[in-house]
């Protein structure tokens, strides 16, 4: 590891000194360079260099968000506290009901709120081809079923724009394969009736907030690491990746 100094002070951070956001950006940069050095041998050299340069430039813009991380982390704490108000046994029934109604009516588009909360959790956006994706959708293909899934989340204080309910997927299928998730496809390929039934089956079996958040992220990883048909099969079989 090459260390860099400025005014006699080391400015290169060791791994244990980096925030989760910084560490994720570093991993994205390594994956970007590795992908275009191995997987893109069919590309002409000029195109390969441009793809790497564009990717690194985007990650540099994401890195600029580090200056605001502390502020948005405070906002995330407040956001989550409001969600927990719906589960507070020490408050009166009407206060809990009002808090729950607020959770159910909370919007999910555009996804700027989810992206901000994901950054606060240490999850940067991989590229301009990605957008934040709600694992439990706001309305879904089967609104009545999605409503049941949302009720399950909100019963345990998990809001629709909680970062545990978010992952980054490709906006468009034409961007696949992508260096950040080579097996994944455009996000619309995943959200179908089977997906919403299987998500409900998984979430309905959970009995506390930690289980629900963990299960949401398990489903998210399945989508990031598999093409749609394989993802559905893994959700059916109870796989975790």
Tab-separated table of C-alpha atoms in Angstrom:
chain	number	residue	atom	x	y	z
A	1	UNK	CA	0.000	0.000	0.000
A	2	UNK	CA	1.468	3.338	-1.064
A	3	UNK	CA	1.017	6.060	1.538
A	4	UNK	CA	0.464	9.686	0.569
A	5	UNK	CA	1.356	12.609	2.828
A	6	UNK	CA	0.378	16.270	2.855
A	7	UNK	CA	2.216	18.810	5.017
A	8	UNK	CA	3.896	15.916	6.775
A	9	UNK	CA	0.591	14.266	7.717
A	10	UNK	CA	-0.548	10.934	6.295
A	11	UNK	CA	-3.724	11.413	4.248
A	12	UNK	CA	-4.000	7.859	2.909
A	13	UNK	CA	-6.488	6.041	5.111
A	14	UNK	CA	-6.014	2.517	6.383
A	15	UNK	CA	-8.981	0.167	6.028
A	16	UNK	CA	-10.040	0.513	9.665
A	17	UNK	CA	-10.130	4.303	9.321
A	18	UNK	CA	-12.577	4.359	6.413
A	19	UNK	CA	-16.318	4.798	6.710
A	20	UNK	CA	-18.591	2.174	5.169
A	21	UNK	CA	-19.353	4.640	2.357
A	22	UNK	CA	-15.637	5.115	1.561
A	23	UNK	CA	-14.928	1.393	1.712
A	24	UNK	CA	-17.815	0.660	-0.665
A	25	UNK	CA	-16.570	3.275	-3.135
A	26	UNK	CA	-13.081	1.749	-3.052
A	27	UNK	CA	-14.550	-1.690	-3.758
A	28	UNK	CA	-16.607	-0.290	-6.653
A	29	UNK	CA	-13.454	1.236	-8.150
A	30	UNK	CA	-11.564	-2.067	-7.871
A	31	UNK	CA	-14.449	-3.974	-9.475
A	32	UNK	CA	-14.737	-1.411	-12.262
A	33	UNK	CA	-11.054	-1.710	-13.196
A	34	UNK	CA	-11.092	-5.504	-12.919
A	35	UNK	CA	-14.176	-5.812	-15.142
A	36	UNK	CA	-12.713	-3.749	-17.957
A	37	UNK	CA	-9.325	-5.439	-17.771
A	38	UNK	CA	-10.784	-8.957	-18.097
A	39	UNK	CA	-14.397	-9.001	-19.274
A	40	UNK	CA	-14.225	-6.411	-22.018
A	41	UNK	CA	-11.522	-7.798	-24.273
A	42	UNK	CA	-13.876	-7.309	-27.236
A	43	UNK	CA	-13.877	-3.535	-26.683
A	44	UNK	CA	-11.401	-1.389	-28.524
A	45	UNK	CA	-8.807	0.199	-26.265
A	46	UNK	CA	-10.178	3.729	-26.610
A	47	UNK	CA	-13.685	2.618	-25.605
A	48	UNK	CA	-12.345	0.635	-22.659
A	49	UNK	CA	-10.347	3.600	-21.383
A	50	UNK	CA	-13.370	5.886	-21.735
A	51	UNK	CA	-15.617	3.454	-19.846
A	52	UNK	CA	-13.123	3.269	-16.980
A	53	UNK	CA	-12.614	7.044	-16.933
A	54	UNK	CA	-16.367	7.717	-16.943
A	55	UNK	CA	-16.914	5.211	-14.157
A	56	UNK	CA	-14.155	6.648	-11.980
A	57	UNK	CA	-15.435	10.185	-12.581
A	58	UNK	CA	-18.903	9.148	-11.388
A	59	UNK	CA	-17.484	7.491	-8.273
A	60	UNK	CA	-15.490	10.661	-7.579
A	61	UNK	CA	-18.749	12.634	-7.594
A	62	UNK	CA	-20.225	10.101	-5.166
A	63	UNK	CA	-17.124	10.480	-2.984
A	64	UNK	CA	-17.869	14.200	-2.711
A	65	UNK	CA	-20.953	13.255	-0.660
A	66	UNK	CA	-18.643	12.284	2.209
A	67	UNK	CA	-18.756	15.874	3.430
A	68	UNK	CA	-22.503	15.553	4.072
A	69	UNK	CA	-22.602	12.015	5.475
A	70	UNK	CA	-22.768	13.128	9.105
A	71	UNK	CA	-25.735	15.396	8.364
A	72	UNK	CA	-27.721	12.791	6.446
A	73	UNK	CA	-26.971	10.180	9.105
A	74	UNK	CA	-28.665	12.454	11.634
A	75	UNK	CA	-31.623	12.771	9.265
A	76	UNK	CA	-31.796	8.981	8.956
A	77	UNK	CA	-31.886	8.601	12.746
A	78	UNK	CA	-34.847	10.985	12.902
A	79	UNK	CA	-36.543	9.243	9.976
A	80	UNK	CA	-36.271	5.889	11.719
A	81	UNK	CA	-37.418	7.326	15.043
A	82	UNK	CA	-40.621	8.519	13.368
A	83	UNK	CA	-41.161	4.998	12.057
A	84	UNK	CA	-40.765	3.513	15.517
A	85	UNK	CA	-43.462	5.861	16.839
A	86	UNK	CA	-46.009	3.519	15.265
A	87	UNK	CA	-44.765	0.707	17.509
A	88	UNK	CA	-44.384	2.651	20.770
A	89	UNK	CA	-46.413	0.901	23.469
A	90	UNK	CA	-45.929	3.884	25.772
A	91	UNK	CA	-47.932	6.211	23.523
A	92	UNK	CA	-51.704	6.280	23.284
A	93	UNK	CA	-53.632	4.307	20.681
A	94	UNK	CA	-54.494	7.373	18.595
A	95	UNK	CA	-50.874	8.537	18.409
A	96	UNK	CA	-49.788	5.096	17.234
A	97	UNK	CA	-52.617	5.018	14.698
A	98	UNK	CA	-51.651	8.431	13.315
A	99	UNK	CA	-48.013	7.348	13.062
A	100	UNK	CA	-49.010	4.140	11.259
A	101	UNK	CA	-51.214	6.037	8.801
A	102	UNK	CA	-48.252	8.291	8.049
A	103	UNK	CA	-46.090	5.257	7.255
A	104	UNK	CA	-48.712	3.738	4.956
A	105	UNK	CA	-49.237	6.983	3.035
A	106	UNK	CA	-45.539	7.798	2.619
A	107	UNK	CA	-44.557	8.145	-1.027
A	108	UNK	CA	-41.838	6.111	-2.702
A	109	UNK	CA	-41.259	8.034	-5.952
A	110	UNK	CA	-39.042	9.690	-6.908
A	111	UNK	CA	-36.359	7.648	-5.151
A	112	UNK	CA	-34.197	10.564	-3.978
A	113	UNK	CA	-35.173	9.969	-0.337
A	114	UNK	CA	-34.227	6.301	-0.552
A	115	UNK	CA	-30.888	7.134	-2.213
A	116	UNK	CA	-30.073	9.687	0.492
A	117	UNK	CA	-30.897	7.210	3.242
A	118	UNK	CA	-28.817	4.522	1.555
A	119	UNK	CA	-25.847	6.904	1.436
A	120	UNK	CA	-26.289	7.541	5.155
A	121	UNK	CA	-26.155	3.770	5.675
A	122	UNK	CA	-22.871	3.601	3.741
A	123	UNK	CA	-24.244	2.460	0.370
A	124	UNK	CA	-23.048	4.579	-2.583
A	125	UNK	CA	-24.567	4.542	-6.051
A	126	UNK	CA	-22.393	2.401	-8.359
A	127	UNK	CA	-22.962	4.344	-11.584
A	128	UNK	CA	-25.223	6.696	-13.492
A	129	UNK	CA	-26.904	3.600	-14.985
A	130	UNK	CA	-28.281	2.627	-11.561
A	131	UNK	CA	-31.198	3.813	-9.489
A	132	UNK	CA	-32.345	2.986	-5.979
A	133	UNK	CA	-34.934	0.229	-6.007
A	134	UNK	CA	-37.505	-0.516	-3.303
A	135	UNK	CA	-37.311	-4.201	-2.383
A	136	UNK	CA	-40.837	-4.015	-0.986
A	137	UNK	CA	-42.547	-1.825	-3.601
A	138	UNK	CA	-44.748	1.092	-2.724
A	139	UNK	CA	-47.758	-0.260	-4.657
A	140	UNK	CA	-46.590	-3.113	-6.864
A	141	UNK	CA	-48.295	-5.248	-9.494
A	142	UNK	CA	-50.702	-6.669	-6.897
A	143	UNK	CA	-51.620	-3.660	-4.712
A	144	UNK	CA	-53.579	-5.651	-2.112
A	145	UNK	CA	-50.663	-8.037	-1.569
A	146	UNK	CA	-48.087	-5.253	-1.504
A	147	UNK	CA	-50.221	-3.444	1.057
A	148	UNK	CA	-50.057	-6.525	3.290
A	149	UNK	CA	-46.273	-6.626	2.932
A	150	UNK	CA	-46.013	-2.928	3.760
A	151	UNK	CA	-48.229	-3.390	6.807
A	152	UNK	CA	-45.850	-6.105	7.988
A	153	UNK	CA	-42.870	-3.766	7.573
A	154	UNK	CA	-44.578	-0.833	9.254
A	155	UNK	CA	-45.848	-2.954	12.147
A	156	UNK	CA	-42.210	-3.303	13.158
A	157	UNK	CA	-41.295	0.315	12.408
A	158	UNK	CA	-39.626	-0.219	9.016
A	159	UNK	CA	-40.484	2.635	6.651
A	160	UNK	CA	-40.749	2.369	2.875
A	161	UNK	CA	-37.619	4.500	2.330
A	162	UNK	CA	-35.526	2.805	5.000
A	163	UNK	CA	-32.166	1.847	3.447
A	164	UNK	CA	-32.796	-1.772	4.476
A	165	UNK	CA	-35.621	-1.697	1.906
A	166	UNK	CA	-33.336	-0.411	-0.826
A	167	UNK	CA	-30.776	-1.739	-3.269
A	168	UNK	CA	-29.238	-0.386	-6.437
A	169	UNK	CA	-30.279	-2.055	-9.680
A	170	UNK	CA	-29.805	-1.068	-13.305
A	171	UNK	CA	-32.371	1.416	-14.597
A	172	UNK	CA	-32.509	-0.212	-18.035
A	173	UNK	CA	-31.888	-3.741	-19.189
A	174	UNK	CA	-29.755	-2.503	-22.081
A	175	UNK	CA	-27.059	-1.511	-19.554
A	176	UNK	CA	-26.471	-5.174	-18.648
A	177	UNK	CA	-24.020	-6.762	-18.130
A	178	UNK	CA	-22.594	-4.104	-15.837
A	179	UNK	CA	-19.250	-4.200	-14.054
A	180	UNK	CA	-20.867	-3.730	-10.625
A	181	UNK	CA	-23.261	-6.706	-10.893
A	182	UNK	CA	-22.494	-8.734	-14.039
A	183	UNK	CA	-25.340	-11.252	-13.621
A	184	UNK	CA	-28.079	-8.728	-12.801
A	185	UNK	CA	-30.508	-7.145	-15.256
A	186	UNK	CA	-32.743	-4.070	-15.471
A	187	UNK	CA	-34.965	-3.620	-12.415
A	188	UNK	CA	-38.262	-4.013	-14.301
A	189	UNK	CA	-37.310	-7.602	-15.148
A	190	UNK	CA	-37.629	-8.604	-11.491
A	191	UNK	CA	-40.883	-7.073	-10.311
A	192	UNK	CA	-43.639	-9.452	-11.342
A	193	UNK	CA	-46.453	-11.338	-9.642
A	194	UNK	CA	-44.192	-14.220	-8.584
A	195	UNK	CA	-41.744	-11.817	-6.980
A	196	UNK	CA	-44.441	-10.086	-4.930
A	197	UNK	CA	-45.933	-13.377	-3.714
A	198	UNK	CA	-42.513	-14.739	-2.755
A	199	UNK	CA	-41.530	-11.503	-1.012
A	200	UNK	CA	-44.741	-11.631	1.031
A	201	UNK	CA	-44.078	-15.258	1.981
A	202	UNK	CA	-40.618	-14.367	3.251
A	203	UNK	CA	-41.577	-11.178	5.077
A	204	UNK	CA	-44.759	-12.576	6.640
A	205	UNK	CA	-42.698	-15.238	8.417
A	206	UNK	CA	-40.506	-12.653	10.154
A	207	UNK	CA	-41.330	-11.692	13.744
A	208	UNK	CA	-39.134	-8.691	14.539
A	209	UNK	CA	-37.532	-5.671	12.904
A	210	UNK	CA	-34.049	-7.165	12.600
A	211	UNK	CA	-35.391	-10.265	10.851
A	212	UNK	CA	-37.413	-8.160	8.420
A	213	UNK	CA	-34.502	-5.867	7.535
A	214	UNK	CA	-32.170	-8.822	7.095
A	215	UNK	CA	-34.661	-10.645	4.873
A	216	UNK	CA	-35.175	-7.561	2.708
A	217	UNK	CA	-31.431	-7.351	2.105
A	218	UNK	CA	-31.249	-11.083	1.363
A	219	UNK	CA	-33.850	-10.597	-1.379
A	220	UNK	CA	-31.952	-7.551	-2.618
A	221	UNK	CA	-28.704	-9.498	-2.926
A	222	UNK	CA	-30.499	-12.256	-4.824
A	223	UNK	CA	-31.596	-9.695	-7.435
A	224	UNK	CA	-28.145	-8.112	-7.644
A	225	UNK	CA	-26.376	-11.446	-8.084
A	226	UNK	CA	-28.757	-13.319	-10.405
A	227	UNK	CA	-30.710	-12.882	-13.612
A	228	UNK	CA	-34.507	-12.746	-13.076
A	229	UNK	CA	-35.476	-16.410	-13.603
A	230	UNK	CA	-32.674	-17.631	-11.355
A	231	UNK	CA	-33.565	-14.994	-8.766
A	232	UNK	CA	-37.165	-16.235	-8.610
A	233	UNK	CA	-36.002	-19.844	-8.246
A	234	UNK	CA	-33.685	-18.886	-5.405
A	235	UNK	CA	-36.455	-16.961	-3.671
A	236	UNK	CA	-38.695	-20.037	-3.961
A	237	UNK	CA	-36.034	-22.334	-2.530
A	238	UNK	CA	-35.300	-20.064	0.405
A	239	UNK	CA	-31.739	-19.283	-0.714
A	240	UNK	CA	-29.836	-16.373	0.776
A	241	UNK	CA	-27.731	-15.541	-2.329
